[in-house]
CSV table of C-alpha atoms in Angstrom, one decimal:
chain,number,residue,atom,x,y,z
B,179,MET,CA,0.0,0.0,0.0
B,180,SER,CA,1.4,3.4,-1.0
B,181,ALA,CA,2.0,6.1,1.6
B,182,SER,CA,-0.7,8.3,-0.2
B,183,THR,CA,-3.4,5.7,-0.1
B,184,PRO,CA,-5.9,5.9,2.8
B,185,LEU,CA,-6.6,2.9,5.0
B,186,THR,CA,-10.3,2.2,4.9
B,187,THR,CA,-12.2,1.7,8.1
B,188,THR,CA,-14.2,-1.4,7.0
B,189,ASP,CA,-11.6,-3.8,8.4
B,190,ASP,CA,-11.7,-3.1,12.2
B,191,SER,CA,-8.4,-4.9,12.8
B,192,LYS,CA,-6.6,-2.9,10.2
B,193,ALA,CA,-8.3,0.3,11.3
B,194,ARG,CA,-7.2,-0.2,14.9
B,195,GLY,CA,-3.7,-1.0,13.7
B,196,TYR,CA,-3.6,2.1,11.6
B,197,ARG,CA,-4.8,4.3,14.5
B,198,ARG,CA,-2.1,3.0,16.8
B,199,THR,CA,0.6,3.5,14.1
B,200,ALA,CA,-0.6,7.0,13.3
B,201,LEU,CA,-0.7,8.0,16.9
B,202,PHE,CA,2.7,6.5,17.5
B,203,ALA,CA,4.2,8.4,14.6
B,204,ALA,CA,2.6,11.7,15.7
B,205,ALA,CA,3.5,11.2,19.4
B,206,VAL,CA,7.1,10.3,18.7
B,207,GLY,CA,7.6,13.1,16.2
B,208,TYR,CA,6.3,15.6,18.8
B,209,GLY,CA,8.4,13.9,21.5
B,210,LEU,CA,11.5,14.6,19.5
B,211,ASP,CA,10.4,18.2,19.5
B,212,GLY,CA,10.2,18.2,23.3
B,213,PHE,CA,13.6,16.6,23.7
B,214,ASP,CA,15.2,19.1,21.5
B,215,LEU,CA,13.7,22.1,23.3
B,216,LEU,CA,14.6,21.0,26.8
B,217,ILE,CA,18.2,19.9,26.1
B,218,LEU,CA,18.8,23.6,25.2
B,219,SER,CA,17.6,24.5,28.7
B,220,PHE,CA,20.0,22.1,30.4
B,221,ALA,CA,22.9,23.2,28.1
B,222,LEU,CA,22.5,26.9,28.9
B,223,SER,CA,24.9,26.9,31.8
B,224,GLY,CA,27.6,25.3,29.7
B,225,ILE,CA,26.8,27.6,26.8
B,226,ILE,CA,27.0,30.7,29.1
B,227,ALA,CA,30.4,29.5,30.4
B,228,SER,CA,31.8,28.7,26.9
B,229,PHE,CA,30.8,31.9,25.1
B,230,GLY,CA,30.6,34.3,28.0
B,231,LEU,CA,26.9,35.1,27.5
B,232,SER,CA,24.6,37.0,29.9
B,233,ASP,CA,21.5,35.3,31.2
B,234,ILE,CA,19.4,37.4,28.8
B,235,GLU,CA,21.5,36.4,25.8
B,236,ALA,CA,21.3,32.8,26.8
B,237,GLY,CA,17.5,33.0,27.3
B,238,SER,CA,17.2,34.6,23.9
B,239,LEU,CA,18.4,31.3,22.3
B,240,SER,CA,15.2,29.7,23.4
B,241,THR,CA,13.3,32.7,22.0
B,242,ILE,CA,15.1,32.5,18.7
B,243,THR,CA,14.3,28.8,18.4
B,244,LEU,CA,10.6,29.5,19.0
B,245,LEU,CA,10.6,32.4,16.5
B,246,GLY,CA,11.9,29.9,13.9
B,247,ALA,CA,9.1,27.6,14.9
B,248,VAL,CA,6.6,30.3,13.9
B,249,VAL,CA,8.0,30.5,10.4
B,250,GLY,CA,8.1,26.7,10.2
B,251,GLY,CA,4.6,26.4,11.6
B,252,ILE,CA,3.1,28.6,8.9
B,253,VAL,CA,5.0,27.2,6.0
B,254,PHE,CA,4.8,23.5,6.9
B,255,GLY,CA,1.2,23.7,8.0
B,256,ALA,CA,0.2,24.9,4.6
B,257,LEU,CA,2.4,22.3,2.9
B,258,ALA,CA,0.8,19.5,5.0
B,259,ASP,CA,-2.6,20.6,3.9
B,260,ARG,CA,-1.5,20.4,0.3
B,261,HIS,CA,1.0,17.4,0.2
B,262,GLY,CA,0.0,15.3,3.2
B,263,ARG,CA,0.5,15.0,6.9
B,264,VAL,CA,3.0,12.1,6.8
B,265,ARG,CA,5.2,13.4,4.0
B,266,VAL,CA,5.6,16.9,5.5
B,267,LEU,CA,6.1,15.5,9.0
B,268,THR,CA,9.1,13.6,7.6
B,269,TRP,CA,10.6,16.9,6.2
B,270,THR,CA,10.2,18.7,9.5
B,271,VAL,CA,11.9,16.0,11.5
B,272,LEU,CA,14.9,15.9,9.1
B,273,ILE,CA,15.4,19.7,9.3
B,274,PHE,CA,15.3,20.0,13.1
B,275,ALA,CA,17.5,16.9,13.6
B,276,VAL,CA,20.2,18.1,11.2
B,277,PHE,CA,20.4,21.6,12.6
B,278,THR,CA,20.2,20.4,16.2
B,279,GLY,CA,23.3,18.3,15.5
B,280,LEU,CA,25.0,21.3,13.9
B,281,SER,CA,24.5,23.2,17.1
B,282,ALA,CA,27.2,21.0,18.7
B,283,LEU,CA,29.7,22.7,16.4
B,284,ALA,CA,28.8,26.3,17.3
B,285,GLN,CA,31.8,28.6,18.0
B,286,GLY,CA,29.8,31.5,19.4
B,287,TYR,CA,26.5,33.1,20.0
B,288,TRP,CA,25.6,34.1,16.4
B,289,ASP,CA,26.2,30.8,14.7
B,290,LEU,CA,24.5,28.9,17.5
B,291,ALA,CA,21.5,31.3,17.2
B,292,ALA,CA,21.4,30.6,13.4
B,293,TYR,CA,21.4,26.8,14.0
B,294,ARG,CA,18.7,27.2,16.6
B,295,PHE,CA,16.5,29.3,14.4
B,296,ILE,CA,16.6,26.8,11.5
B,297,ALA,CA,16.1,23.9,13.9
B,298,GLY,CA,13.1,25.9,15.1
B,299,ILE,CA,11.7,26.0,11.6
B,300,GLY,CA,11.6,22.2,11.6
B,301,ILE,CA,10.2,22.1,15.1
B,302,GLY,CA,7.4,24.5,14.1
B,303,GLY,CA,5.8,21.9,11.9
B,304,GLU,CA,5.6,19.1,14.5
B,305,PHE,CA,2.6,20.2,16.6
B,306,GLY,CA,0.1,21.0,13.9
B,307,ILE,CA,0.9,18.1,11.6
B,308,GLY,CA,1.0,15.5,14.4
B,309,MET,CA,-2.2,16.8,16.0
B,310,ALA,CA,-4.0,16.9,12.6
B,311,LEU,CA,-2.8,13.3,11.9
B,312,ALA,CA,-4.0,12.1,15.3
B,313,ALA,CA,-7.4,13.9,15.1
B,314,GLU,CA,-8.2,12.6,11.7
B,315,ALA,CA,-7.1,9.0,12.4
B,316,VAL,CA,-9.4,8.2,15.4
B,317,ARG,CA,-13.1,8.2,16.2
B,318,ALA,CA,-14.8,11.4,17.3
B,319,ASP,CA,-15.4,10.2,20.8
B,320,GLN,CA,-11.7,9.5,21.3
B,321,ARG,CA,-10.3,12.6,19.7
B,322,ALA,CA,-9.2,14.5,22.9
B,323,ARG,CA,-7.6,11.4,24.3
B,324,ALA,CA,-5.8,10.8,21.0
B,325,THR,CA,-4.4,14.3,20.8
B,326,SER,CA,-3.5,14.1,24.5
B,327,TRP,CA,-1.4,11.1,23.7
B,328,VAL,CA,0.5,13.2,21.1
B,329,GLY,CA,1.0,15.8,23.9
B,330,VAL,CA,2.3,12.9,26.1
B,331,GLY,CA,4.8,12.2,23.4
B,332,PHE,CA,6.1,15.7,23.8
B,333,GLN,CA,6.4,15.4,27.6
B,334,LEU,CA,8.2,12.0,27.2
B,335,GLY,CA,10.7,13.8,25.1
B,336,VAL,CA,11.1,16.5,27.7
B,337,PHE,CA,11.3,13.8,30.4
B,338,ALA,CA,14.0,11.9,28.5
B,339,ALA,CA,16.0,15.2,28.2
B,340,ALA,CA,15.6,15.8,32.0
B,341,VAL,CA,16.9,12.4,32.8
B,342,VAL,CA,19.9,12.2,30.3
B,343,SER,CA,21.1,15.8,30.3
B,344,ALA,CA,23.0,15.8,33.6
B,345,PRO,CA,25.0,12.6,33.1
B,346,VAL,CA,25.7,13.5,29.4
B,347,ILE,CA,26.9,16.9,30.4
B,348,ALA,CA,29.0,15.5,33.3
B,349,LEU,CA,30.7,13.0,30.9
B,350,TRP,CA,31.1,14.8,27.6
B,351,GLY,CA,29.9,18.4,28.0
B,352,TRP,CA,27.0,20.4,26.6
B,353,ARG,CA,27.9,19.8,23.0
B,354,ALA,CA,27.1,16.1,23.3
B,355,LEU,CA,23.5,16.8,24.0
B,356,PHE,CA,23.1,18.3,20.5
B,357,VAL,CA,24.9,15.4,18.9
B,358,ILE,CA,22.2,13.2,20.4
B,359,GLY,CA,19.7,15.4,18.5
B,360,LEU,CA,20.8,13.8,15.2
B,361,VAL,CA,19.0,10.6,16.2
B,362,PRO,CA,15.5,11.8,15.0
B,363,ALA,CA,16.9,11.8,11.4
B,364,VAL,CA,16.6,8.0,11.4
B,365,PHE,CA,13.1,8.2,12.7
B,366,ALA,CA,12.1,10.4,9.8
B,367,PHE,CA,12.6,7.5,7.4
B,368,VAL,CA,10.5,5.2,9.6
B,369,ILE,CA,7.6,7.6,9.5
B,370,ARG,CA,7.6,7.8,5.8
B,371,ARG,CA,7.7,4.1,5.2
B,372,GLY,CA,5.3,2.9,7.8
B,373,VAL,CA,2.3,5.3,7.9
B,374,GLU,CA,-0.4,6.1,5.4
B,375,GLU,CA,-2.2,9.4,5.1
B,376,PRO,CA,-5.5,9.5,7.1
B,377,GLU,CA,-8.7,8.8,5.2
B,378,THR,CA,-10.2,12.2,6.1
B,379,PHE,CA,-7.3,14.0,4.5
B,380,VAL,CA,-7.3,11.8,1.3
B,381,ARG,CA,-11.1,12.3,0.8
B,382,ALA,CA,-10.6,16.0,1.1
B,383,GLN,CA,-7.8,15.9,-1.5
B,384,GLU,CA,-9.9,13.9,-3.9
B,385,ARG,CA,-12.7,16.5,-3.6
B,386,GLY,CA,-10.2,19.3,-4.1
B,387,GLU,CA,-12.2,21.3,-1.7
B,388,LYS,CA,-11.7,24.9,-0.9
B,389,ALA,CA,-12.0,26.3,2.7
B,390,ASP,CA,-15.7,27.1,2.0
B,391,GLY,CA,-16.3,23.6,0.5
B,392,ALA,CA,-17.0,24.8,-3.0
B,393,GLY,CA,-15.3,24.2,-6.3
B,394,SER,CA,-12.4,21.9,-7.3
B,395,THR,CA,-9.4,24.2,-7.2
B,396,PRO,CA,-7.0,23.5,-4.4
B,397,ILE,CA,-6.9,26.3,-1.9
B,398,SER,CA,-3.9,28.6,-2.1
B,399,PHE,CA,-1.5,29.4,0.7
B,400,GLY,CA,-2.8,32.9,1.0
B,401,ALA,CA,-6.4,31.7,1.0
B,402,LYS,CA,-5.6,29.2,3.8
B,403,ILE,CA,-4.3,32.0,6.0
B,404,ALA,CA,-7.2,34.3,5.1
B,405,ALA,CA,-9.7,31.5,5.9
B,406,LEU,CA,-8.6,31.8,9.6
B,407,VAL,CA,-10.2,35.3,9.7
B,408,LYS,CA,-12.9,35.0,7.0
B,409,ASP,CA,-15.8,36.3,9.0
B,410,GLY,CA,-16.6,37.7,12.4
B,411,GLU,CA,-17.3,34.4,14.1
B,412,THR,CA,-14.1,32.9,12.8
B,413,VAL,CA,-12.1,35.9,13.9
B,414,LYS,CA,-13.5,35.6,17.4
B,415,ILE,CA,-12.6,31.8,17.5
B,416,THR,CA,-9.2,32.4,16.1
B,417,LEU,CA,-8.4,35.2,18.5
B,418,ALA,CA,-9.6,33.2,21.5
B,419,LEU,CA,-7.5,30.1,20.4
B,420,THR,CA,-4.5,32.4,19.9
B,421,ILE,CA,-4.9,33.6,23.5
B,422,LEU,CA,-5.2,30.0,24.7
B,423,THR,CA,-2.0,28.8,22.9
B,424,SER,CA,-0.1,32.0,23.9
B,425,VAL,CA,-0.8,31.4,27.6
B,426,GLN,CA,-0.1,27.7,27.3
B,427,ASN,CA,3.3,28.4,25.7
B,428,PHE,CA,4.2,31.4,27.8
B,429,GLY,CA,3.4,29.5,31.0
B,430,TYR,CA,5.2,26.4,29.9
B,431,PHE,CA,8.4,28.0,28.6
B,432,GLY,CA,8.5,30.5,31.5
B,433,ILE,CA,8.5,27.6,34.0
B,434,ILE,CA,10.5,24.9,32.2
B,435,THR,CA,13.3,27.0,30.8
B,436,TRP,CA,14.5,28.4,34.2
B,437,LEU,CA,13.2,25.7,36.6
B,438,PRO,CA,16.3,23.5,36.5
B,439,ASN,CA,18.5,26.6,37.1
B,440,TYR,CA,16.2,27.9,39.8
B,441,LEU,CA,16.2,24.6,41.7
B,442,SER,CA,19.9,23.8,41.4
B,443,GLU,CA,21.2,27.2,42.2
B,444,GLN,CA,18.7,29.4,44.0
B,445,MET,CA,17.2,26.6,46.0
B,446,ASP,CA,20.7,25.0,46.5
B,447,LEU,CA,19.6,21.5,45.3
B,448,GLY,CA,22.5,21.1,42.9
B,449,VAL,CA,22.5,19.9,39.3
B,450,THR,CA,21.5,16.2,40.1
B,451,LYS,CA,18.7,17.0,42.5
B,452,GLY,CA,17.6,19.9,40.3
B,453,SER,CA,17.3,17.5,37.4
B,454,LEU,CA,15.3,15.0,39.5
B,455,TRP,CA,12.9,17.7,40.8
B,456,THR,CA,12.4,19.0,37.2
B,457,ALA,CA,11.7,15.4,36.1
B,458,VAL,CA,9.0,15.1,38.8
B,459,THR,CA,7.4,18.3,37.5
B,460,VAL,CA,7.5,16.7,34.0
B,461,VAL,CA,5.9,13.5,35.3
B,462,GLY,CA,3.1,15.7,36.7
B,463,MET,CA,2.7,17.3,33.2
B,464,LEU,CA,2.4,13.8,31.7
B,465,ALA,CA,-0.3,12.8,34.2
B,466,GLY,CA,-2.1,16.1,33.6
B,467,ILE,CA,-2.2,15.6,29.9
B,468,LEU,CA,-3.7,12.1,30.2
B,469,ILE,CA,-6.3,13.2,32.7
B,470,PHE,CA,-7.2,16.2,30.6
B,471,GLY,CA,-7.9,13.9,27.6
B,472,GLN,CA,-10.3,11.8,29.6
B,473,VAL,CA,-12.1,14.8,31.1
B,474,ALA,CA,-12.4,16.6,27.7
B,475,ASP,CA,-13.9,13.5,26.0
B,476,ARG,CA,-16.3,12.8,28.8
B,477,LEU,CA,-17.4,16.3,30.0
B,478,GLY,CA,-16.5,18.5,27.1
B,479,ARG,CA,-13.7,20.8,26.0
B,480,ARG,CA,-14.8,23.9,27.8
B,481,PRO,CA,-15.3,22.3,31.3
B,482,ALA,CA,-12.0,20.5,31.0
B,483,PHE,CA,-10.1,23.8,30.2
B,484,TRP,CA,-11.8,25.7,33.0
B,485,ILE,CA,-11.0,23.0,35.6
B,486,PHE,CA,-7.3,23.0,34.6
B,487,GLN,CA,-7.0,26.7,34.2
B,488,ALA,CA,-8.3,27.2,37.8
B,489,GLY,CA,-5.9,24.5,39.0
B,490,ALA,CA,-3.0,26.2,37.3
B,491,ILE,CA,-3.8,29.5,39.0
B,492,VAL,CA,-3.8,27.9,42.4
B,493,THR,CA,-0.9,25.6,42.1
B,494,ILE,CA,1.5,28.1,40.4
B,495,LEU,CA,0.8,30.7,43.1
B,496,ALA,CA,1.4,28.1,45.9
B,497,TYR,CA,4.6,26.8,44.3
B,498,SER,CA,6.1,30.3,44.1
B,499,GLN,CA,5.9,30.5,47.9
B,500,PHE,CA,7.6,27.1,48.6
B,501,THR,CA,11.2,26.9,49.9
B,502,ASP,CA,11.2,23.4,51.5
B,503,PRO,CA,12.6,20.8,49.1
B,504,THR,CA,9.8,18.3,49.9
B,505,ALA,CA,7.2,20.9,49.2
B,506,LEU,CA,8.9,21.9,46.0
B,507,LEU,CA,9.0,18.2,44.9
B,508,ALA,CA,5.3,17.6,45.6
B,509,GLY,CA,4.2,21.1,44.5
B,510,GLY,CA,6.1,20.7,41.2
B,511,PHE,CA,4.1,17.6,40.3
B,512,PHE,CA,0.7,19.3,40.8
B,513,MET,CA,1.9,22.6,39.1
B,514,GLY,CA,3.0,20.6,36.1
B,515,ALA,CA,-0.2,18.6,35.9
B,516,PHE,CA,-2.5,21.7,35.8
B,517,ALA,CA,-0.2,24.2,34.0
B,518,ASN,CA,0.6,21.8,31.1
B,519,GLY,CA,-2.3,19.3,31.2
B,520,MET,CA,-4.1,21.4,28.7
B,521,LEU,CA,-1.5,20.8,26.0
B,522,GLY,CA,-3.2,17.8,24.4
B,523,GLY,CA,-6.6,19.4,24.4
B,524,HIS,CA,-5.5,22.2,21.9
B,525,GLY,CA,-5.0,19.6,19.2
B,526,ALA,CA,-8.6,18.3,19.5
B,527,LEU,CA,-10.1,21.8,19.9
B,528,LEU,CA,-8.3,23.2,16.8
B,529,ALA,CA,-9.2,20.1,14.7
B,530,GLU,CA,-12.9,20.5,15.5
B,531,LEU,CA,-13.1,24.2,14.7
B,532,TYR,CA,-11.5,24.3,11.2
B,533,PRO,CA,-12.1,22.2,8.1
B,534,THR,CA,-9.8,19.5,6.7
B,535,ALA,CA,-8.5,21.8,3.8
B,536,ILE,CA,-6.9,24.2,6.3
B,537,ARG,CA,-6.7,22.1,9.5
B,538,ALA,CA,-2.9,21.7,9.6
B,539,THR,CA,-2.5,25.3,8.7
B,540,ALA,CA,-4.8,26.4,11.5
B,541,GLN,CA,-3.1,24.1,14.0
B,542,ASN,CA,0.4,25.3,13.1
B,543,VAL,CA,-0.3,29.0,12.6
B,544,ILE,CA,-2.3,29.5,15.8
B,545,PHE,CA,-0.2,27.3,18.0
B,546,ASN,CA,3.1,28.8,16.7
B,547,ILE,CA,1.9,32.3,17.2
B,548,GLY,CA,1.4,31.1,20.7
B,549,ARG,CA,4.9,29.8,20.6
B,550,ALA,CA,6.2,33.1,19.5
B,551,VAL,CA,4.5,34.8,22.4
B,552,GLY,CA,5.7,32.0,24.7
B,553,GLY,CA,9.2,32.5,23.3
B,554,LEU,CA,9.3,35.8,25.1
B,555,ALA,CA,8.8,34.1,28.4
B,556,PRO,CA,12.5,33.0,29.0
B,557,VAL,CA,13.6,36.6,28.5
B,558,VAL,CA,10.7,38.2,30.5
B,559,ILE,CA,11.2,35.7,33.4
B,560,ALA,CA,15.0,36.4,33.3
B,561,LEU,CA,14.4,40.2,33.5
B,562,LEU,CA,11.8,39.9,36.3
B,563,ALA,CA,13.8,37.3,38.2
B,564,GLY,CA,17.0,39.5,37.9
B,565,HIS,CA,15.3,42.3,39.8
B,566,LEU,CA,12.6,40.6,41.9
B,567,GLY,CA,13.6,36.9,42.1
B,568,PHE,CA,12.3,33.8,40.3
B,569,GLY,CA,9.6,33.2,42.9
B,570,PHE,CA,8.1,36.6,42.4
B,571,ALA,CA,8.2,36.2,38.6
B,572,LEU,CA,6.4,32.8,39.0
B,573,ALA,CA,3.8,34.3,41.2
B,574,LEU,CA,2.8,36.6,38.4
B,575,LEU,CA,1.9,33.8,36.0
B,576,PRO,CA,-1.6,33.1,37.4
B,577,ILE,CA,-2.7,36.4,35.8
B,578,ILE,CA,-2.3,35.0,32.3
B,579,TYR,CA,-4.3,31.8,33.2
B,580,LEU,CA,-7.1,34.1,34.3
B,581,ILE,CA,-7.1,35.7,30.9
B,582,GLN,CA,-7.1,32.2,29.3
B,583,PHE,CA,-10.1,31.2,31.5
B,584,LEU,CA,-12.1,34.2,30.2
B,585,ALA,CA,-11.2,33.5,26.5
B,586,MET,CA,-12.9,30.1,26.7
B,587,PHE,CA,-16.3,31.8,26.7
B,588,LEU,CA,-15.6,32.7,23.1
B,589,ILE,CA,-15.0,29.2,21.9
B,590,PRO,CA,-18.0,26.9,20.9
B,591,GLU,CA,-18.2,23.3,22.3
B,592,ARG,CA,-17.9,20.8,19.5
B,593,ARG,CA,-17.1,17.6,21.4
B,594,GLY,CA,-18.1,14.5,19.3
B,595,HIS,CA,-18.6,16.4,16.0
B,596,SER,CA,-17.3,14.7,12.9
B,597,LEU,CA,-14.5,16.3,10.9
B,598,ASP,CA,-15.4,17.7,7.5
């Protein structure tokens, strides 16, 4: 069977096998994304020492990576809507793997920043393409759980980075972390050979549908972007979703970029304990994502988001006041669960609010605009922490989750709707 041929749902055994394979490909692809982003956080201390950078310059490397992701998200989302989820996912993995590996050869700030920007371009395609693939591959009543599993893939990548970074740096230095980043290039070929395009996408291609469902001319790149703001109702939904993804990314990168450094240095836990405490926070994120998928499929998207947004406000504020190591360990778990549990839900929410012809474009453009805003978090947190301390900077984050809570009133509930 060719990679462009859809797998029909008439054979239940084959359909189940396809769903598992598609989810695995989407989750692992996004997991490699998570691994890449966090190894940069752990490498920052070594990079600072090697190149004599300030904390703000070091934090800007994360920002530059995420800005590259915005470019990649827009470009690769549109390409995935034209050429296929699986094919374009392969391209994105290859790009970020190669340029992550090249980061190990950096001789200073500017060439490292260039490698990180191009790696970010590859990273930018991962979220939207993987989420679109997962959403289109499963039944409607399992959609939030499916996209949550893709979110779990990201956190497993982050967890792997948290576990391996300290020993790798201790043995071989920070550059070795980026050499490991070459491994995803092998996985790219596995994706291309083992996964077919989802039936929903292939049917849409055969119809040659436009964003409005009329005609037979494939929708152009410009029309795909314009379709995100085509009328008042769509503008309202797109704006609200952009707020959701911006808060999600700002909160996540604000916490995870500086948490290892905060725990190891300001809380005097050391590198090894700091890594372990960060890993526990990531485990909480994993648990939160899985629980969110269950809640969203059973109660609805809006109730699930409201529950987790309220939880994020309470747990982040509490964590910012902790100084005891045991409290930081337990508090980190619950903060991670609520602050990042919503990650998987964005994939289902976005999939249900835009048609197949522009689904990957919508996923990538909206989520990566959020990433661009989130990319400011490492610098903003560094500035605030430099004057007021990390604890105070963290205590301000609940404000943005309150804004996110209010934005949910603008988003319609479409749990269980079929994808068109």
